[in-house]
GROMACS .gro file of C-alpha atoms in nm:
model
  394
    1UNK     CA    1  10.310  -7.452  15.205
    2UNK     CA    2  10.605  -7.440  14.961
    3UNK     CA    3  10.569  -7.663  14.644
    4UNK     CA    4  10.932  -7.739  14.595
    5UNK     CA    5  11.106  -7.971  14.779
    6UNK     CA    6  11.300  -7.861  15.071
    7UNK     CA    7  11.654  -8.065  15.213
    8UNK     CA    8  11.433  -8.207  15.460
    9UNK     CA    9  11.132  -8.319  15.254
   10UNK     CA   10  11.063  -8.683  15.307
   11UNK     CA   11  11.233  -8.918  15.051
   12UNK     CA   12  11.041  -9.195  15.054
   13UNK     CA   13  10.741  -9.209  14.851
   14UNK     CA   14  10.393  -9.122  15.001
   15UNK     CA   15  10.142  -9.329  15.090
   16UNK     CA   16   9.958  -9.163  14.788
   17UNK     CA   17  10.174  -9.244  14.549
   18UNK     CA   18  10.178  -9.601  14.650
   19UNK     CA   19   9.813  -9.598  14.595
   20UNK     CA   20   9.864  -9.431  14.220
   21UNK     CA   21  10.072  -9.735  14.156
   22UNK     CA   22   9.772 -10.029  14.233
   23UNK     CA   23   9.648  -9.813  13.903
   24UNK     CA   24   9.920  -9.903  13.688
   25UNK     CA   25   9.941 -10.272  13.848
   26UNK     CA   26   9.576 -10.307  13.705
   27UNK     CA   27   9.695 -10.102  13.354
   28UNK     CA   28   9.968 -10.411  13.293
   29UNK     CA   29   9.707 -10.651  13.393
   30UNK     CA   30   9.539 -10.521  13.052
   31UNK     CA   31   9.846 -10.539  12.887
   32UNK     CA   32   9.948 -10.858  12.874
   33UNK     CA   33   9.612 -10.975  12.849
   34UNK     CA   34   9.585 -10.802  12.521
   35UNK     CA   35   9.914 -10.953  12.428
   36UNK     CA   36   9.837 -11.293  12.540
   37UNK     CA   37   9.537 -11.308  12.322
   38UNK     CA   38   9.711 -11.220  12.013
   39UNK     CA   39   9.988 -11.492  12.094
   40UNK     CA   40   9.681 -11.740  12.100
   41UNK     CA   41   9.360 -11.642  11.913
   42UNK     CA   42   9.582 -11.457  11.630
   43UNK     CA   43   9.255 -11.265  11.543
   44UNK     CA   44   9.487 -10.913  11.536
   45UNK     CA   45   9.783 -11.085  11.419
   46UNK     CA   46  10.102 -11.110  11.652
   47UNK     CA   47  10.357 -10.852  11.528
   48UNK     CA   48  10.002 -10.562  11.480
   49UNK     CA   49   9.894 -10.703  11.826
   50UNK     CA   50  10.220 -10.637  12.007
   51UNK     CA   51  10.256 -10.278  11.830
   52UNK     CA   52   9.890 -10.157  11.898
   53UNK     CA   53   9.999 -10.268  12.276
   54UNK     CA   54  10.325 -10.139  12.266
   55UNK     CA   55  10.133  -9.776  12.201
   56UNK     CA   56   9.904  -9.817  12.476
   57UNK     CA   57  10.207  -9.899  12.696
   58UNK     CA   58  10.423  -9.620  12.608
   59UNK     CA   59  10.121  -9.400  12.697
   60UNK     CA   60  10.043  -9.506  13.038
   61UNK     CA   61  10.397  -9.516  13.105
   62UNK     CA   62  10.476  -9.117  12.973
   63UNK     CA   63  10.168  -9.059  13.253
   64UNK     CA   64  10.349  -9.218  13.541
   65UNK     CA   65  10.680  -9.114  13.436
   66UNK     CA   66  10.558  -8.741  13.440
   67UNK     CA   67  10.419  -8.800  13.714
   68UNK     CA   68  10.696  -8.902  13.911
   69UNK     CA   69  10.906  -8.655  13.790
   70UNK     CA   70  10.671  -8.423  13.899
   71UNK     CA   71  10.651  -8.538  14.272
   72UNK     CA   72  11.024  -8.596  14.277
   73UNK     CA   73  11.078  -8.227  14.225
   74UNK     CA   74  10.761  -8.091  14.395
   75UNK     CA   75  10.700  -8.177  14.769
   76UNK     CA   76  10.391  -8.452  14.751
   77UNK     CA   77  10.243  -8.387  15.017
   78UNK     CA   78  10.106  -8.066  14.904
   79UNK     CA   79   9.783  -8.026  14.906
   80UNK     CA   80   9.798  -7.905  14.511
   81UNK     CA   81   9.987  -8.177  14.432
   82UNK     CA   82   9.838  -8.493  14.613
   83UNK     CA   83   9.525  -8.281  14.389
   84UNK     CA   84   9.729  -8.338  14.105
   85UNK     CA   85   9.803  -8.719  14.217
   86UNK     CA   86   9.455  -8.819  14.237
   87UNK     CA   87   9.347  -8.664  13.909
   88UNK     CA   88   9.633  -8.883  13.734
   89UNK     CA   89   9.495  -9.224  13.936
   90UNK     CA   90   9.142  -9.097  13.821
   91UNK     CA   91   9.232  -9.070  13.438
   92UNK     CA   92   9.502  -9.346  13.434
   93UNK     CA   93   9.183  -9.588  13.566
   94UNK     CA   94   9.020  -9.453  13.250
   95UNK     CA   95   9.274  -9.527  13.001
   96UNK     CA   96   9.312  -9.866  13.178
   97UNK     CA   97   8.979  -9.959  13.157
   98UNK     CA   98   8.966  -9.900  12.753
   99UNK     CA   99   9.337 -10.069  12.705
  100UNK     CA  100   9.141 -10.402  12.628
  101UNK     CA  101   8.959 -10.230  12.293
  102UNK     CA  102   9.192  -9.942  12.317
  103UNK     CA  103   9.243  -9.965  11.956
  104UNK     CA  104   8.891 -10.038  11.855
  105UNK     CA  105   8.562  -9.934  12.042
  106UNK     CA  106   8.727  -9.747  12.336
  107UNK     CA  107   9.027  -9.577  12.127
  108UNK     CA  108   8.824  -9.197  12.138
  109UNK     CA  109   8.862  -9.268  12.504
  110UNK     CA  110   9.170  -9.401  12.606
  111UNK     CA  111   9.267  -9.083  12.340
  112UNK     CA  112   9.079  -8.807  12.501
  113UNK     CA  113   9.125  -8.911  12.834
  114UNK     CA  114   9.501  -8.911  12.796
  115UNK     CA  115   9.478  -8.587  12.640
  116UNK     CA  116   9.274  -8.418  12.904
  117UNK     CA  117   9.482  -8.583  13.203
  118UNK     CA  118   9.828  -8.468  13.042
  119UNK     CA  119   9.689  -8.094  12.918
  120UNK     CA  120   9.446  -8.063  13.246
  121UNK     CA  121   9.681  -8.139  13.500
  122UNK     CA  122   9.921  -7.896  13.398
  123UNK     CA  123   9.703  -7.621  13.397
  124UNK     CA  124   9.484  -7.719  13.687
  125UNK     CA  125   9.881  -7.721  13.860
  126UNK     CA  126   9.918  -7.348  13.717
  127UNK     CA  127   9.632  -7.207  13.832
  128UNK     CA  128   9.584  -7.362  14.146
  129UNK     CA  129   9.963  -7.295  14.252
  130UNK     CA  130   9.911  -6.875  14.067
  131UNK     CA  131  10.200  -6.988  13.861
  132UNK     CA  132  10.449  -7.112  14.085
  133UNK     CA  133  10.753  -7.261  14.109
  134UNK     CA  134  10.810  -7.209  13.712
  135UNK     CA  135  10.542  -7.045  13.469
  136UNK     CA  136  10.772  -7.108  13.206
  137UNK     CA  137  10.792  -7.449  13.260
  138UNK     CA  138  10.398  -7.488  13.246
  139UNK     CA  139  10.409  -7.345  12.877
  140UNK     CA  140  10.710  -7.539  12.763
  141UNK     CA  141  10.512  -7.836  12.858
  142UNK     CA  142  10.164  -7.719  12.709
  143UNK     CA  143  10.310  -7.641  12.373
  144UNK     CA  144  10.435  -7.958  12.344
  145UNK     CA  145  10.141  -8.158  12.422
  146UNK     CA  146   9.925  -7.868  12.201
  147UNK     CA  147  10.136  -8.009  11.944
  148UNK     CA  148  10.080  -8.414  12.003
  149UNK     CA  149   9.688  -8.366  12.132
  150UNK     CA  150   9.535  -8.315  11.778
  151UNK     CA  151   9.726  -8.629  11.673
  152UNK     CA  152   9.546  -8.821  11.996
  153UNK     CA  153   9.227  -8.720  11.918
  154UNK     CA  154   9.229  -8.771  11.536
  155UNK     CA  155   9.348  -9.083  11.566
  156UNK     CA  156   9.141  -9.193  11.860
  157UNK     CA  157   8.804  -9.085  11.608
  158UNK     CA  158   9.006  -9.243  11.297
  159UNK     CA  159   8.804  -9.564  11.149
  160UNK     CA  160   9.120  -9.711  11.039
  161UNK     CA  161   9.370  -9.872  11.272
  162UNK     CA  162   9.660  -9.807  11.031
  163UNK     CA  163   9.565  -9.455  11.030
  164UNK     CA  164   9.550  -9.432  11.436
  165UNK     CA  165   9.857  -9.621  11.477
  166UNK     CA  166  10.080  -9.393  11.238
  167UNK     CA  167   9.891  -9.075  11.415
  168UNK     CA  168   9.942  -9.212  11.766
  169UNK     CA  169  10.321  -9.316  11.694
  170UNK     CA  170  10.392  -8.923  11.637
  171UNK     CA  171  10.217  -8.837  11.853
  172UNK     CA  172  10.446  -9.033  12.125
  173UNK     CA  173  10.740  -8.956  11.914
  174UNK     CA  174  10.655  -8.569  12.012
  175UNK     CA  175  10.548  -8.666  12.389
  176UNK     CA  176  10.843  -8.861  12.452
  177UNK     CA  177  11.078  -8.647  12.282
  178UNK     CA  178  10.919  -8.343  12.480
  179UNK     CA  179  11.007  -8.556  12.797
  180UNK     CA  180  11.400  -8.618  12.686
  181UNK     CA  181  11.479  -8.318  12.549
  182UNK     CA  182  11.347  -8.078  12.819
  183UNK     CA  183  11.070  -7.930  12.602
  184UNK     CA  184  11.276  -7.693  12.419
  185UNK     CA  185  11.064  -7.419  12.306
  186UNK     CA  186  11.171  -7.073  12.094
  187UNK     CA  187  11.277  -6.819  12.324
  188UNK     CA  188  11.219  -6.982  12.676
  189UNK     CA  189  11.474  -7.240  12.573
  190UNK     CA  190  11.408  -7.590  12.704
  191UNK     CA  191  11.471  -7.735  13.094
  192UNK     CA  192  11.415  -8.068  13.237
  193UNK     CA  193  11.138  -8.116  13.516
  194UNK     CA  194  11.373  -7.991  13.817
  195UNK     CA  195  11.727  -8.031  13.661
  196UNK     CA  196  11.967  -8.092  13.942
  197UNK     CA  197  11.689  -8.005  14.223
  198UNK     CA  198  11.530  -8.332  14.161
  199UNK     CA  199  11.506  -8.536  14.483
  200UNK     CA  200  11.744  -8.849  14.392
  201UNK     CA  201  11.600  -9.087  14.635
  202UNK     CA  202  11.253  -9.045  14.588
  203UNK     CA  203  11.310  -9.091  14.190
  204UNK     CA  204  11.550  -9.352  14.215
  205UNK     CA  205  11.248  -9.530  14.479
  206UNK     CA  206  10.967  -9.463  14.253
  207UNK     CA  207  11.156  -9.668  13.971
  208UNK     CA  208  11.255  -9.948  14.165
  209UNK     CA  209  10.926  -9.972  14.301
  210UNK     CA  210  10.730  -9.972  13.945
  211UNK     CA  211  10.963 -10.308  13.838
  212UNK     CA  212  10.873 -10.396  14.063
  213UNK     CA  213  10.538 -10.404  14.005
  214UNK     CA  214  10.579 -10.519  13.691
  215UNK     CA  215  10.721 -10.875  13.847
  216UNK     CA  216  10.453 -10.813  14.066
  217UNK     CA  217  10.220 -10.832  13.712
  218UNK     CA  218  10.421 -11.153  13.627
  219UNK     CA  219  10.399 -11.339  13.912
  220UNK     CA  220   9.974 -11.264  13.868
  221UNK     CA  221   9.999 -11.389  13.538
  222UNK     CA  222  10.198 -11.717  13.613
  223UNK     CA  223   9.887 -11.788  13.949
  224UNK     CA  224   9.600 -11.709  13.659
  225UNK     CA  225   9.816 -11.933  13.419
  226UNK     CA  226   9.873 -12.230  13.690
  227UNK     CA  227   9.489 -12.214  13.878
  228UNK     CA  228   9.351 -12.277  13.555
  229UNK     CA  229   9.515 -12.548  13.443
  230UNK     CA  230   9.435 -12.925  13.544
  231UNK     CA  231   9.742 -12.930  13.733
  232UNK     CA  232   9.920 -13.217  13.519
  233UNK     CA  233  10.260 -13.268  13.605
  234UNK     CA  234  10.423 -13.084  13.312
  235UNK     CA  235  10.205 -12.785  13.390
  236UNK     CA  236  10.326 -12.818  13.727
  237UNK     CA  237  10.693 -12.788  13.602
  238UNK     CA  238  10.582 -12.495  13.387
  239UNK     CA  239  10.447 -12.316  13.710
  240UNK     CA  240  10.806 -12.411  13.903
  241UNK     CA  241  11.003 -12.261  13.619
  242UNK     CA  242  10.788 -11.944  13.573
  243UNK     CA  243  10.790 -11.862  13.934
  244UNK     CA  244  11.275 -11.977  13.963
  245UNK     CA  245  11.259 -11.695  13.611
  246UNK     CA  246  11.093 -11.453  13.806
  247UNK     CA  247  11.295 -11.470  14.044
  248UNK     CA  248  11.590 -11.440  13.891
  249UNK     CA  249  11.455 -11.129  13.708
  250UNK     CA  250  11.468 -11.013  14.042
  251UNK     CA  251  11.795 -11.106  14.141
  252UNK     CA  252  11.970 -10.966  13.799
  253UNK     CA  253  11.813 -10.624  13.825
  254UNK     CA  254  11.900 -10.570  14.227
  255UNK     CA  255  12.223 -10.704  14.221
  256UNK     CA  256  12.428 -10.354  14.248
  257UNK     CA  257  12.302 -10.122  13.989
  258UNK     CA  258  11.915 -10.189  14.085
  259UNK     CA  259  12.020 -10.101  14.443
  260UNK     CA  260  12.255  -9.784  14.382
  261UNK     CA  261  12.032  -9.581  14.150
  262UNK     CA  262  12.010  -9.259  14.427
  263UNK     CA  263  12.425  -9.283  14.447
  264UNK     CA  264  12.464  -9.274  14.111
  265UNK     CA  265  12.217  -8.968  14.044
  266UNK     CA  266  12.351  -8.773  14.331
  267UNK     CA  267  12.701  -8.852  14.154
  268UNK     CA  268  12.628  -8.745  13.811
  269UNK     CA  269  12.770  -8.394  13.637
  270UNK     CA  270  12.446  -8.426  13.455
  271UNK     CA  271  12.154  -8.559  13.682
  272UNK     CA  272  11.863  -8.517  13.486
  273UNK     CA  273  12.040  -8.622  13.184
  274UNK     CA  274  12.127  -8.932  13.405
  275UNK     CA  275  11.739  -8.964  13.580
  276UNK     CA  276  11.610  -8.897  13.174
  277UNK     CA  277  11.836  -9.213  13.079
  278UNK     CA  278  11.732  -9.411  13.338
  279UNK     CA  279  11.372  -9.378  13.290
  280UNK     CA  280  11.442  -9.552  12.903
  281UNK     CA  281  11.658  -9.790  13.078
  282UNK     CA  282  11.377  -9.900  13.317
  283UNK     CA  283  11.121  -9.864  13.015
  284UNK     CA  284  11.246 -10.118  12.839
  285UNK     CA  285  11.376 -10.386  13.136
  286UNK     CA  286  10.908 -10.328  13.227
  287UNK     CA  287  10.828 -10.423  12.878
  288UNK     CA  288  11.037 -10.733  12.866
  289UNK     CA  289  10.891 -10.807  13.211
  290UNK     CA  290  10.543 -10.773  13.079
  291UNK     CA  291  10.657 -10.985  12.768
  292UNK     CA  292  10.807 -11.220  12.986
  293UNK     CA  293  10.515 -11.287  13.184
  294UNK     CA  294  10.301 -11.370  12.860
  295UNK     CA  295  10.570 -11.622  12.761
  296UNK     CA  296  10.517 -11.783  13.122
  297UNK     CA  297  10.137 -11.841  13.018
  298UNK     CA  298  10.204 -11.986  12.723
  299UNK     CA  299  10.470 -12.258  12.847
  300UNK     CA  300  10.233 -12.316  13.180
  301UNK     CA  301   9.894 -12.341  12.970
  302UNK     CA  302  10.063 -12.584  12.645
  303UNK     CA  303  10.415 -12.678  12.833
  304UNK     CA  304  10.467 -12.966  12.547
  305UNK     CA  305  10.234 -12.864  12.264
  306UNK     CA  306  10.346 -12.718  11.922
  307UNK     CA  307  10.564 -12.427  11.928
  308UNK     CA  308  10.477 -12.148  11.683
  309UNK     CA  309  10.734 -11.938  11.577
  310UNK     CA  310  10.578 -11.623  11.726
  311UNK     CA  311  10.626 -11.756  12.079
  312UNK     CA  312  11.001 -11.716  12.064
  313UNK     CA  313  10.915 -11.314  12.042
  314UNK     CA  314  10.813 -11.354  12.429
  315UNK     CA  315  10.959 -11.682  12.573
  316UNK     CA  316  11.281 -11.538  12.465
  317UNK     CA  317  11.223 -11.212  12.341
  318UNK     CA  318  11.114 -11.100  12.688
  319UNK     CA  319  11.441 -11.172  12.853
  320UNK     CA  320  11.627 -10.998  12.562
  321UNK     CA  321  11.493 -10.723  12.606
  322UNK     CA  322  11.511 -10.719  13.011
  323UNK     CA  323  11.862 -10.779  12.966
  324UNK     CA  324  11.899 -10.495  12.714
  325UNK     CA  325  11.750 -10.243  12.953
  326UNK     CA  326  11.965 -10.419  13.217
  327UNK     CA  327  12.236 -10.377  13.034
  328UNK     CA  328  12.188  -9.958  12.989
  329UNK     CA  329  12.128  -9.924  13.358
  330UNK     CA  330  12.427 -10.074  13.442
  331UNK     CA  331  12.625  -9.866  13.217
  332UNK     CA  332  12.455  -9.541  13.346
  333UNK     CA  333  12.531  -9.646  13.694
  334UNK     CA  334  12.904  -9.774  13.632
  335UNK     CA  335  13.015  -9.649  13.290
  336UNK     CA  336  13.033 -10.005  13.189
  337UNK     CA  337  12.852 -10.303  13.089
  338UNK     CA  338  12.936 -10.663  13.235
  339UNK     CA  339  13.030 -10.929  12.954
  340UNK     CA  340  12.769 -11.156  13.129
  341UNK     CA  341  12.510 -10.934  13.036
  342UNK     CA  342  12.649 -10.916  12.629
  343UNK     CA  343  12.700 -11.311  12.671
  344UNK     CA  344  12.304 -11.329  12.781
  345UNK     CA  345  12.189 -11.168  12.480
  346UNK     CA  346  12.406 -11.359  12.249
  347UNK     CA  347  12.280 -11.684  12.417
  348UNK     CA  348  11.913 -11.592  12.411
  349UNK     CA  349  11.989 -11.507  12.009
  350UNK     CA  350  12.146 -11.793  11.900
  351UNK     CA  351  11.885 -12.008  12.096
  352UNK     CA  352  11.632 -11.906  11.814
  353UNK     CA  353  11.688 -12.136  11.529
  354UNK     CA  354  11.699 -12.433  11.775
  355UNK     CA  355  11.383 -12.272  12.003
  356UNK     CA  356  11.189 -12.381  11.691
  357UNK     CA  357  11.236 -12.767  11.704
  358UNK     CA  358  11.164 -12.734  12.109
  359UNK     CA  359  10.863 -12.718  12.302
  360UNK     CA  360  10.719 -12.455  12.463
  361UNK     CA  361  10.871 -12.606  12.841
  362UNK     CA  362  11.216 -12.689  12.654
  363UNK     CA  363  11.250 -12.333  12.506
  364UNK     CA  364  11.134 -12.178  12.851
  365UNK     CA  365  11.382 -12.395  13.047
  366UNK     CA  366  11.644 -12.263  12.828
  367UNK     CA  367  11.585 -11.877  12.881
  368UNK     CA  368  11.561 -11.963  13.249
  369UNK     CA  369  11.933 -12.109  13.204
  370UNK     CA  370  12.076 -11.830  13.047
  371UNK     CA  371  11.926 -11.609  13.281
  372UNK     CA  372  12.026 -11.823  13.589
  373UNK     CA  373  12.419 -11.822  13.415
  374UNK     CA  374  12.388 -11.431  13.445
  375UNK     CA  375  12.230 -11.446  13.813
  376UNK     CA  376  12.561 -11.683  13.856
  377UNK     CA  377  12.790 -11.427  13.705
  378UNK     CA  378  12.683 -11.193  13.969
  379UNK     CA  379  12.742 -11.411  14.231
  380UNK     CA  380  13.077 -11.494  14.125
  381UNK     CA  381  13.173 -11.166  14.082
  382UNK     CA  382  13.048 -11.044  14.369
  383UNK     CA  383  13.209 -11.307  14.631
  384UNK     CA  384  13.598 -11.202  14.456
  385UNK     CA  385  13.511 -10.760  14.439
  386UNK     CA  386  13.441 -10.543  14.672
  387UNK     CA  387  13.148 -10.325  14.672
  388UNK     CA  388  13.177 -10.121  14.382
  389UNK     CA  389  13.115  -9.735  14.411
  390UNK     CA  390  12.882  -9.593  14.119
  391UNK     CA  391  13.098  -9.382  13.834
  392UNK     CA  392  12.826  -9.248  13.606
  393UNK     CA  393  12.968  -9.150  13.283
  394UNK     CA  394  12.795  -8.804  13.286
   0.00000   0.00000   0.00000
């Protein structure tokens, strides 16, 4: 059966890969639980808190992303790589599982385990497929992670979390960089998974589908939040305006951009450049998602309660930073960025020295408005343009 995708390989993502996914919906589970603990029982500290998780994040999210790079170039539903597909739900379970103490107890495993699913896939991929479709692109790939693996492991066994941070933050540095740069390596120069042969639909899909899953996370977070409450009436209003944000997270992402990704790959002088771009792009709009999310169980939980500084980092910082990945897409897609997007990100700024004086509700209620003037934008727009054809800018 041949490994690379043919013109009439199916587009649409397996049934397999939809099942890899309910991994990664339990992995953000972890996530903001970790988070939400150091907005509330400060035992970590907020800002160390929200970098230890950031790591962890970045990690599971260089496994998928490889992942569906892979399958995107590579026909999944061969039997080597639907092989390859389980071994990745099998070890990103693992790293899941120790995310919770993933910088304490369980760091040597989240470490090794992301070490042996990154190096062991590849190779079980090599010799499983005798080399094919690219040997070169195997070692590319393994002399990169040969590079960040000693940096997982040591700081995985390291006693001291400053240590394991500063070792795990090159170590990312190297993965990621691996990922964006197309692994160059001395004399077998340096190629992105699949260059132009990548399938544009399935990619574009698998993206769409995984913010998916991150509102997905949110809107878990905001039922958790809400059942276990007593249901007073300002909680109540805290589980309305959660659910009306998430919502229009929705809204702003799909409206155009979100819904053109495959056009604007398939348009591109410079499609992997482009699918590279857009993986940072979605990156970042999933983290503010997932930040988002933890700001909804603080508001729901203590709606009119004192509001410590460090809140504002998710009941507002979330958003900002959706709308800064937003904002990337959208210029990746079009070659421009829409001023309601750059007025968002103003608003939610200059919102923080008066956030402080507000409850938690208040300063929720006013994110939600500057998102729902965005949302509006859109809808504006859209009723006086036609449908706008996607101009990538490379």
């Amino acid at each position: 059966m041949p490994l690379v995708r043919g013109e009439a390989t199916l587009q649409r993502a397996t049934f397999l890969e939809l099942f890899l996914d309910l991994v990664f919906v339990f992995a953000l589970t972890r996530i903001s639980g970790r988070v939400i603990d150091d907005f509330t029982d400060g035992q970590r500290g907020v800002l160390a808190g929200l970098g230890q998780a950031l790591l962890l994040f970045l990690a599971l999210w260089a496994v998928w992303s490889l992942t569906v790079w892979s399958t995107s170039w590579l026909d999944p539903e061969a039997p080597v790589v639907q092989t390859v597909i389980v071994i990745t739900m099998l070890g990103a379970m693992t790293m899941a599982v120790a995310v919770p103490d993933g910088f304490g107890a369980r760091a040597p495993l989240f470490a090794i385990t992301y070490v042996c699913l990154q190096i062991g896939r590849v190779v079980y991929f090599h010799l499983a497929a005798h080399g094919q479709p690219d040997p070169r692109q195997t070692l590319r790939v393994l002399i990169w992670f040969g590079l960040s693996a000693p940096l997982w492991v040591v700081g995985g066994l390291a006693d001291d979390g400053t240590i394991r941070g500063s070792l795990w933050s090159i170590a990312l540095l190297i993965d990621y960089g691996g990922l964006a740069l197309g692994w160059p390596t001395p004399r077998i120069g340096r190629q992105r998974i699949g260059g132009r042969m990548i399938a544009a639909e399935h990619l574009s899909e698998r993206y769409q589908q995984f913010l998916l899953i991150a509102i997905g996370e949110a809107i878990f977070v905001i039922g958790v939040a809400f059942s276990s409450s007593e249901f007073h009436v300002n909680q109540a209003a805290g589980f309305v305006l959660a659910l009306a944000s998430t919502v229009l997270l929705w809204r702003i992402y799909f409206h155009v951009a979100g819904k053109v990704l495959d056009a604007a790959v398939g348009r591109s002088r410079h499609a992997d450049r482009l699918a590279t771009d857009m993986a940072f792009a979605h990156l970042t709009m999933i983290a503010g998602i997932v930040l988002t999310g933890v700001g909804f169980e603080l508001f729901i939980t203590e709606p009119l309660g004192h509001l410590p500084a460090a809140w504002l980092i998710a009941i507002l910082g979330g958003p900002a930073l959706f709308l800064a990945g937003r904002s990337a897409l959208e210029y990746q897609v079009f070659g421009r960025v829409s001023r309601s997007r750059l007025a968002g990100l103003l608003a939610l700024g200059l919102l923080v020295p008066v956030a402080v004086h507000l409850d938690p509700l208040t300063a929720g209620a006013a994110a939600a408005v500057v998102l729902l003037g965005v949302a509006g934008a859109d809808a504006r727009r859209s009723r006086h343009r036609s449908p706008e054809t996607p101009t990538p800018p490379y």
